[in-house]
Short mmCIF file of C-alpha atoms and ligand atoms in Angstrom, two decimals:
data_model
loop_
_atom_site.label_atom_id
_atom_site.label_comp_id
_atom_site.label_asym_id
_atom_site.label_seq_id
_atom_site.Cartn_x
_atom_site.Cartn_y
_atom_site.Cartn_z
CA MET A 874 18.45 6.07 28.01
CA LYS A 875 18.41 9.38 26.20
CA PRO A 876 15.16 9.79 24.26
CA ILE A 877 15.49 10.02 20.49
CA ASP A 878 13.35 12.68 18.85
CA THR A 879 11.13 12.00 15.86
CA LEU A 880 13.48 13.57 13.35
CA GLU A 881 16.44 11.48 14.47
CA MET A 882 14.28 8.35 14.73
CA SER A 883 12.96 8.91 11.22
CA ARG A 884 16.52 9.28 9.92
CA ARG A 885 17.42 5.96 11.51
CA LEU A 886 14.38 4.18 10.10
CA VAL A 887 14.97 5.63 6.63
CA SER A 888 18.60 4.46 6.70
CA PHE A 889 17.33 0.86 6.54
CA ASP A 890 16.78 0.01 2.88
CA THR A 891 13.38 -1.66 3.18
CA VAL A 892 12.32 -1.60 -0.47
CA SER A 893 9.58 -4.25 -0.67
CA ARG A 894 11.62 -6.66 -2.81
CA GLY A 895 14.09 -7.13 0.08
CA SER A 896 13.84 -8.02 3.74
CA ASN A 897 12.65 -5.63 6.47
CA LEU A 898 14.16 -7.67 9.31
CA ASP A 899 17.03 -5.30 10.13
CA LEU A 900 14.53 -2.52 10.72
CA ILE A 901 12.25 -4.83 12.71
CA GLU A 902 15.16 -5.85 14.92
CA PHE A 903 16.06 -2.20 15.47
CA VAL A 904 12.46 -1.46 16.53
CA GLU A 905 12.37 -4.52 18.80
CA ASN A 906 15.57 -3.35 20.50
CA THR A 907 14.28 0.21 20.82
CA LEU A 908 11.09 -1.03 22.46
CA ASP A 909 13.04 -3.45 24.63
CA ASP A 910 15.18 -0.56 25.93
CA HIS A 911 11.94 0.85 27.35
CA GLY A 912 10.80 -2.49 28.75
CA ILE A 913 8.20 -3.01 26.01
CA GLU A 914 7.70 -6.53 24.70
CA SER A 915 6.81 -7.04 21.07
CA PHE A 916 6.08 -10.00 18.89
CA ARG A 917 6.65 -10.75 15.23
CA VAL A 918 4.13 -12.06 12.75
CA PRO A 919 6.48 -13.38 10.05
CA ASN A 920 5.89 -14.23 6.42
CA ASP A 921 6.03 -17.85 5.21
CA ASP A 922 9.79 -18.08 4.68
CA ASP A 923 10.74 -15.87 7.65
CA SER A 924 12.39 -13.30 5.39
CA LYS A 925 10.09 -10.48 6.51
CA ALA A 926 7.95 -9.77 9.53
CA ASN A 927 5.18 -7.64 10.93
CA LEU A 928 5.74 -6.41 14.47
CA VAL A 929 3.10 -5.80 17.15
CA ALA A 930 3.62 -4.21 20.57
CA THR A 931 1.40 -2.98 23.37
CA ILE A 932 2.32 -0.04 25.56
CA GLY A 933 0.22 0.30 28.69
CA PRO A 934 -2.23 -2.12 30.28
CA GLU A 935 -3.76 -5.07 28.42
CA GLU A 936 -7.17 -3.45 28.59
CA PRO A 937 -9.89 -2.70 26.04
CA GLY A 938 -10.09 0.77 24.51
CA GLY A 939 -6.64 0.78 22.97
CA VAL A 940 -5.60 2.78 19.93
CA ILE A 941 -3.58 1.02 17.23
CA LEU A 942 -0.92 3.05 15.44
CA SER A 943 -0.32 1.24 12.19
CA GLY A 944 2.40 1.77 9.63
CA HIS A 945 4.04 -0.18 6.84
CA THR A 946 7.81 -0.60 7.08
CA ASP A 947 8.45 -1.13 3.35
CA VAL A 948 9.11 1.58 0.80
CA VAL A 949 8.92 1.81 -2.98
CA PRO A 950 12.11 1.45 -5.08
CA VAL A 951 14.31 4.37 -6.11
CA ASP A 952 15.34 2.73 -9.39
CA GLY A 953 15.47 5.15 -12.29
CA GLN A 954 14.76 8.18 -10.10
CA ALA A 955 17.31 10.99 -10.20
CA TRP A 956 17.79 11.65 -6.47
CA SER A 957 20.05 14.58 -5.59
CA ARG A 958 21.60 12.55 -2.76
CA ASP A 959 21.59 9.02 -1.33
CA PRO A 960 17.89 8.27 -0.63
CA PHE A 961 18.83 6.01 2.29
CA ASP A 962 21.06 8.59 3.97
CA PRO A 963 18.41 11.18 4.91
CA TRP A 964 19.26 14.86 5.03
CA VAL A 965 17.61 18.04 6.27
CA ALA A 966 17.40 21.11 4.04
CA ASP A 967 14.89 23.96 3.68
CA ASP A 968 12.99 22.77 6.79
CA ARG A 969 12.38 19.40 5.21
CA LEU A 970 13.64 15.91 5.94
CA TYR A 971 14.51 14.19 2.67
CA GLY A 972 14.91 10.46 2.01
CA ARG A 973 13.01 7.42 0.73
CA GLY A 974 10.18 6.75 3.17
CA THR A 975 10.37 10.04 5.06
CA CYS A 976 6.83 10.80 3.93
CA ASP A 977 5.51 7.31 3.10
CA MET A 978 5.61 6.44 5.94
CA LYS A 979 8.50 6.10 8.32
CA THR A 980 8.08 9.49 10.00
CA PHE A 981 4.73 8.36 11.41
CA ILE A 982 6.36 5.21 12.79
CA ALA A 983 9.25 7.34 14.08
CA ALA A 984 6.85 9.68 15.89
CA ALA A 985 5.15 6.71 17.58
CA LEU A 986 8.49 5.17 18.59
CA SER A 987 10.00 8.37 19.87
CA ALA A 988 6.82 8.95 21.92
CA VAL A 989 7.15 5.57 23.68
CA PRO A 990 9.17 7.00 26.63
CA ARG A 991 6.32 9.51 27.16
CA MET A 992 3.65 6.79 27.08
CA ASN A 993 3.51 6.34 30.86
CA SER A 994 0.57 6.09 33.29
CA LEU A 995 -1.78 4.96 30.55
CA SER A 996 -5.13 3.57 31.63
CA ARG A 997 -5.85 2.42 28.07
CA PRO A 998 -3.14 1.00 25.82
CA ILE A 999 -1.48 2.25 22.66
CA HIS A 1000 -0.58 -0.56 20.27
CA LEU A 1001 2.02 -0.43 17.53
CA ALA A 1002 1.36 -2.48 14.41
CA LEU A 1003 4.10 -2.44 11.76
CA SER A 1004 3.60 -4.36 8.56
CA TYR A 1005 5.68 -5.51 5.58
CA ASP A 1006 4.86 -5.54 1.85
CA GLU A 1007 2.18 -2.85 1.87
CA GLU A 1008 3.58 -1.24 -1.27
CA VAL A 1009 3.20 -4.44 -3.26
CA GLY A 1010 -0.48 -4.98 -2.46
CA CYS A 1011 -0.95 -5.09 1.33
CA LEU A 1012 0.47 -8.61 1.52
CA GLY A 1013 1.74 -8.56 5.11
CA ALA A 1014 -1.11 -6.84 6.93
CA PRO A 1015 -3.85 -9.52 6.70
CA ARG A 1016 -2.04 -11.99 8.97
CA MET A 1017 -0.97 -9.19 11.31
CA ILE A 1018 -4.53 -7.92 11.64
CA GLU A 1019 -5.83 -11.44 12.18
CA THR A 1020 -3.32 -11.90 15.01
CA ILE A 1021 -4.22 -8.53 16.52
CA ALA A 1022 -7.92 -9.41 16.42
CA ASP A 1023 -7.12 -12.73 18.17
CA ARG A 1024 -4.68 -11.54 20.80
CA LEU A 1025 -5.47 -7.95 21.74
CA PRO A 1026 -8.42 -6.73 23.79
CA PRO A 1027 -11.01 -4.80 21.71
CA CYS A 1028 -9.64 -1.50 20.43
CA ARG A 1029 -11.40 1.80 19.96
CA ALA A 1030 -9.46 2.92 16.92
CA ALA A 1031 -6.87 1.95 14.35
CA VAL A 1032 -4.94 4.91 12.95
CA VAL A 1033 -3.19 4.10 9.69
CA GLY A 1034 -0.46 6.73 9.39
CA GLU A 1035 -0.25 7.18 5.62
CA PRO A 1036 0.64 10.72 4.54
CA THR A 1037 -2.50 12.90 4.72
CA ASP A 1038 -1.03 16.18 6.05
CA MET A 1039 -2.58 15.04 9.35
CA GLU A 1040 -6.05 15.38 7.92
CA SER A 1041 -8.52 12.55 8.64
CA VAL A 1042 -9.15 10.31 5.66
CA CYS A 1043 -12.35 8.28 5.85
CA ALA A 1044 -12.24 6.38 2.55
CA HIS A 1045 -9.86 4.85 0.04
CA LYS A 1046 -10.42 2.83 -3.10
CA GLY A 1047 -9.98 -0.93 -3.24
CA ILE A 1048 -7.27 -2.45 -5.41
CA VAL A 1049 -6.91 -5.63 -7.40
CA ALA A 1050 -3.47 -6.25 -8.95
CA LEU A 1051 -3.31 -8.82 -11.74
CA ARG A 1052 -0.95 -10.49 -14.17
CA THR A 1053 -2.18 -11.81 -17.51
CA ARG A 1054 0.03 -14.26 -19.38
CA VAL A 1055 -0.68 -14.94 -23.03
CA THR A 1056 0.82 -18.06 -24.61
CA GLY A 1057 0.89 -18.12 -28.39
CA TYR A 1058 2.64 -20.35 -30.92
CA GLU A 1059 5.99 -19.48 -32.49
CA THR A 1060 6.54 -19.47 -36.24
CA HIS A 1061 8.61 -17.50 -38.75
CA SER A 1062 6.96 -14.12 -39.18
CA SER A 1063 6.39 -14.83 -42.87
CA GLN A 1064 4.06 -17.60 -41.66
CA THR A 1065 1.65 -15.63 -39.53
CA HIS A 1066 -1.20 -17.85 -40.65
CA ARG A 1067 0.44 -20.84 -38.91
CA GLY A 1068 1.36 -19.08 -35.66
CA VAL A 1069 -0.46 -17.44 -32.78
CA SER A 1070 1.03 -14.10 -31.78
CA ALA A 1071 1.07 -13.62 -28.04
CA VAL A 1072 2.05 -9.95 -28.44
CA MET A 1073 -0.81 -9.12 -30.79
CA THR A 1074 -3.29 -11.02 -28.63
CA ALA A 1075 -2.07 -9.16 -25.55
CA ALA A 1076 -2.53 -5.90 -27.45
CA ARG A 1077 -6.18 -6.80 -28.03
CA LEU A 1078 -6.64 -7.55 -24.36
CA VAL A 1079 -5.00 -4.28 -23.33
CA THR A 1080 -7.26 -2.44 -25.78
CA TYR A 1081 -10.25 -4.19 -24.23
CA LEU A 1082 -9.16 -2.95 -20.79
CA ASP A 1083 -8.63 0.56 -22.13
CA ASP A 1084 -12.17 0.53 -23.53
CA ALA A 1085 -13.47 -0.75 -20.20
CA ALA A 1086 -11.65 2.11 -18.48
CA SER A 1087 -13.36 4.63 -20.78
CA ARG A 1088 -16.74 3.02 -20.11
CA LEU A 1089 -16.22 3.35 -16.35
CA ILE A 1090 -15.52 7.06 -16.81
CA GLU A 1091 -18.68 7.54 -18.91
CA GLU A 1092 -20.85 5.57 -16.48
CA CYS A 1093 -19.73 7.62 -13.49
CA ARG A 1094 -22.46 10.18 -12.91
CA GLU A 1095 -21.98 11.02 -9.24
CA ASP A 1096 -19.36 12.83 -7.26
CA THR A 1097 -18.03 9.93 -5.21
CA GLY A 1098 -15.59 12.17 -3.36
CA PHE A 1099 -12.59 10.38 -4.88
CA ASP A 1100 -10.11 11.93 -7.29
CA PRO A 1101 -10.83 10.74 -9.89
CA ALA A 1102 -14.45 9.96 -9.02
CA TYR A 1103 -14.56 6.73 -11.03
CA THR A 1104 -12.98 3.28 -10.90
CA THR A 1105 -9.73 3.16 -12.89
CA VAL A 1106 -8.11 0.38 -14.90
CA HIS A 1107 -4.45 0.61 -15.80
CA VAL A 1108 -1.83 -1.61 -17.47
CA GLY A 1109 1.56 -0.77 -15.96
CA VAL A 1110 4.05 -3.13 -17.62
CA ILE A 1111 3.94 -5.26 -20.75
CA ARG A 1112 6.67 -7.66 -21.85
CA GLY A 1113 6.74 -10.09 -24.75
CA GLY A 1114 8.19 -11.38 -27.99
CA THR A 1115 11.67 -12.39 -29.14
CA ALA A 1116 12.46 -10.75 -32.48
CA ILE A 1117 10.85 -8.84 -35.34
CA ASN A 1118 10.76 -11.97 -37.51
CA ILE A 1119 9.33 -14.41 -34.97
CA VAL A 1120 5.63 -14.72 -34.23
CA SER A 1121 5.77 -14.30 -30.46
CA ARG A 1122 5.09 -17.19 -28.12
CA ASP A 1123 4.92 -15.27 -24.83
CA CYS A 1124 3.58 -11.96 -23.68
CA GLU A 1125 2.53 -10.85 -20.24
CA PHE A 1126 1.24 -7.66 -18.73
CA VAL A 1127 0.45 -6.50 -15.21
CA TRP A 1128 -2.53 -4.31 -14.50
CA ASP A 1129 -4.68 -3.00 -11.71
CA ILE A 1130 -8.21 -1.99 -10.95
CA ARG A 1131 -8.70 0.75 -8.36
CA ALA A 1132 -12.33 0.40 -7.49
CA VAL A 1133 -14.75 2.86 -5.97
CA ARG A 1134 -17.02 -0.11 -5.29
CA GLU A 1135 -16.02 -3.76 -4.95
CA SER A 1136 -18.73 -4.61 -7.50
CA ASP A 1137 -16.94 -2.54 -10.18
CA ALA A 1138 -13.90 -4.81 -9.87
CA THR A 1139 -15.90 -8.03 -9.75
CA ARG A 1140 -17.92 -7.07 -12.82
CA LEU A 1141 -14.88 -6.02 -14.83
CA LEU A 1142 -13.04 -9.24 -13.97
CA ASP A 1143 -16.07 -11.31 -15.02
CA GLU A 1144 -16.40 -9.41 -18.29
CA PHE A 1145 -12.68 -9.67 -19.04
CA ASP A 1146 -12.74 -13.41 -18.41
CA HIS A 1147 -15.81 -13.79 -20.62
CA PHE A 1148 -14.08 -11.83 -23.40
CA CYS A 1149 -10.95 -14.02 -23.16
CA GLN A 1150 -12.85 -17.31 -23.05
CA ASN A 1151 -15.41 -16.55 -25.74
CA GLU A 1152 -14.01 -13.91 -28.08
CA ILE A 1153 -10.27 -14.57 -28.10
CA LEU A 1154 -9.36 -18.08 -27.02
CA PRO A 1155 -11.41 -20.18 -29.47
CA ALA A 1156 -9.64 -18.65 -32.50
CA MET A 1157 -6.23 -18.99 -30.83
CA ARG A 1158 -6.86 -22.65 -30.01
CA GLN A 1159 -8.04 -23.37 -33.51
CA ARG A 1160 -4.58 -22.33 -34.73
CA HIS A 1161 -2.77 -24.17 -31.96
CA PRO A 1162 -4.11 -26.15 -28.99
CA ALA A 1163 -1.30 -25.00 -26.68
CA ALA A 1164 -2.37 -21.36 -26.92
CA GLY A 1165 -3.78 -19.90 -23.75
CA ILE A 1166 -4.53 -16.91 -21.56
CA VAL A 1167 -4.07 -17.09 -17.81
CA THR A 1168 -4.85 -14.25 -15.43
CA GLU A 1169 -3.73 -14.45 -11.82
CA THR A 1170 -4.48 -12.12 -8.95
CA LEU A 1171 -1.26 -10.78 -7.45
CA ALA A 1172 -2.89 -8.84 -4.66
CA ARG A 1173 -6.29 -7.72 -3.57
CA ALA A 1174 -7.03 -5.17 -0.87
CA PRO A 1175 -10.54 -4.08 0.01
CA GLY A 1176 -11.71 -0.49 -0.20
CA PHE A 1177 -12.41 1.58 2.88
CA ASP A 1178 -15.36 3.89 3.37
CA VAL A 1179 -16.74 5.13 6.67
CA ALA A 1180 -18.93 8.07 7.60
CA PRO A 1181 -17.03 11.25 8.47
CA GLY A 1182 -18.59 11.11 11.95
CA SER A 1183 -17.54 7.53 12.75
CA PRO A 1184 -15.72 6.98 16.07
CA ALA A 1185 -12.11 6.66 14.87
CA VAL A 1186 -12.46 9.67 12.58
CA GLU A 1187 -14.03 11.68 15.35
CA LEU A 1188 -11.25 10.71 17.79
CA VAL A 1189 -8.48 11.67 15.40
CA GLN A 1190 -10.14 14.96 14.50
CA ARG A 1191 -10.21 15.78 18.19
CA LEU A 1192 -6.50 14.96 18.51
CA THR A 1193 -5.36 16.89 15.44
CA GLY A 1194 -7.81 19.78 15.69
CA ILE A 1195 -8.37 19.40 11.94
CA THR A 1196 -12.07 18.84 11.41
CA THR A 1197 -12.18 18.30 7.65
CA THR A 1198 -12.18 14.81 6.15
CA ARG A 1199 -11.20 13.60 2.74
CA LYS A 1200 -11.23 10.51 0.55
CA VAL A 1201 -8.13 9.23 -1.24
CA SER A 1202 -7.63 7.14 -4.35
CA TYR A 1203 -4.54 5.23 -3.28
CA ALA A 1204 -5.00 1.89 -1.57
CA ALA A 1205 -3.94 1.41 2.03
CA GLU A 1206 -4.30 -1.04 4.89
CA ALA A 1207 -7.31 0.81 6.32
CA GLY A 1208 -9.75 -1.37 4.33
CA LEU A 1209 -8.26 -4.48 5.95
CA PHE A 1210 -8.57 -3.07 9.49
CA HIS A 1211 -12.10 -1.91 8.75
CA GLU A 1212 -13.05 -5.30 7.29
CA ALA A 1213 -11.75 -6.96 10.49
CA GLY A 1214 -14.09 -4.79 12.54
CA PHE A 1215 -11.75 -2.07 13.82
CA PRO A 1216 -12.98 1.53 13.81
CA THR A 1217 -10.42 2.91 11.38
CA VAL A 1218 -9.08 6.19 10.06
CA ILE A 1219 -6.06 7.23 7.97
CA CYS A 1220 -4.02 10.11 9.33
CA GLY A 1221 -0.32 10.81 9.14
CA PRO A 1222 2.35 13.41 8.45
CA GLY A 1223 3.48 14.43 4.98
CA SER A 1224 1.68 14.80 1.71
CA ILE A 1225 0.87 12.01 -0.74
CA ASP A 1226 2.21 14.40 -3.42
CA GLN A 1227 5.72 13.69 -2.17
CA ALA A 1228 5.25 9.93 -1.72
CA HIS A 1229 7.03 7.64 -4.20
CA GLN A 1230 8.80 10.66 -5.78
CA ARG A 1231 12.47 11.41 -6.20
CA ASP A 1232 13.69 13.57 -3.30
CA GLU A 1233 10.71 12.48 -1.19
CA TYR A 1234 10.41 14.65 1.90
CA VAL A 1235 8.35 15.51 4.94
CA THR A 1236 8.31 19.09 6.24
CA LEU A 1237 9.51 19.79 9.76
CA ASP A 1238 6.09 21.41 10.37
CA GLN A 1239 4.51 18.02 9.71
CA VAL A 1240 7.01 16.40 12.07
CA ALA A 1241 5.93 18.86 14.77
CA ALA A 1242 2.26 18.19 13.95
CA VAL A 1243 2.60 14.43 14.35
CA ASP A 1244 4.52 14.92 17.62
CA ALA A 1245 1.66 17.06 18.93
CA PHE A 1246 -0.79 14.37 17.81
CA MET A 1247 1.14 11.73 19.77
CA ASP A 1248 1.13 13.92 22.91
CA ARG A 1249 -2.62 14.43 22.71
CA LEU A 1250 -3.17 10.74 22.08
CA ILE A 1251 -1.12 9.86 25.16
CA ALA A 1252 -3.18 12.32 27.21
CA ALA A 1253 -6.40 10.80 25.83
CA GLN A 1254 -5.30 7.29 26.85
CA ARG A 1255 -4.38 8.27 30.41
ZN1 LIG B 339 2.26 4.18 2.18
#
C-alpha cells in the first residue's frame, strides 16, 4: 500500500464533517480501515447510544513504556463564520492547509496515522487514542482513558496533540460548563406584581456572576502563568421570554467557569447556589410556588498542572528540540489523563490563534515539524 503523507491524510480527515453535534463514526471507520491496511488492530469505546466512538490502537509490542498519542476527532461548528471556501474541502494556499480542524486538531492525528507504516521494529509501543466530543466538554475521553488504564500496560507518556506550535504545554485551566434554568410565572405585563419574571430574575443572576468574575480578577495577586492569570466566569448564551407584554415564564442561560484552581470553581458554585436559594428564590416563591431556579452541570473537566521538568514534558522537549514550556487557558483532555495517573503533556502542530476561527489553517512548516516529531518518537521507541 502506498503511504499517505500527513498533508493528504489531514485533508482526508478534515473532509469528514465531525462537528460535535453529529456522529464521528465515518471518520472512525476510515481510521480503523487505515490501521487495518497496516495490520494494526484497534478497538472502539462507544458512547451510550453507539452514535459516536473513541478509538484505541497499539502499534508495536504490548509492553510497558508506551507513548500515547491522543487527539479528539470532533471539531467546532462553522455556523455563522464567513469561510472563503468549503471548510470541509481543505485547500492549500500560501504554504498553509486550510479547513475546519486542520489546526484543532486533525493534522496531529494525520501525522500519527501517516507515520504508522514507519512504526516498525519498536521495542516499546506507540498507542493511538482518538476521542469524541472534546469540544463540548471532554465528554468522550473519560471512558476512553478508563479503558486505556484497564487494558494497556503502563505508559511513560500521554501526548495530547492540541495546537501549541509544537511547544510543550504543562498546564491548562479546568472547566465547568453549566446551564441555569429560571422558571417564573406568566401574567400580562401590566400585572407585574402578580407574575414572576424569569428574564429579569436571570438578569440578576447573570449580574451576580459578572460581579463574581470581577472579584476573581481583583483577588488574583500572583502571576499564575495563565493568560489571563485569574479564573474566569462567562455567560455565553441567554434565551427567554415570549413577548414584550408578557411577564416571562422561562429563561435559561449557559455559562462556564475556567478555573486556575479547582477550589475557585467549587467556591463560586457554592456561593451562586447560596445566592439563589437565600436571596432570590424566597421572594419568587412568595409570588408563585411554581417558581424555581435549577442549575445543571453540562460538563466538567479537571485542570492540568505539572512541573516543567516532569517526565512527559521532558520527553517531548527532547523530541521537538523546543525547550520552553507554557501554560494555556483553554481546557483539554490532558487534565483527565493526568488525573488517571498518566505522565502527560500537550504538544501539537498549529497555533491556538487559528483554532475555531473562520479559514482555520495549519502552516506547512508545522506539518513538517510534527512529521519530524513522529520520526524522533519512533526512534525513541525502538
Ligand atoms: Zn482541540
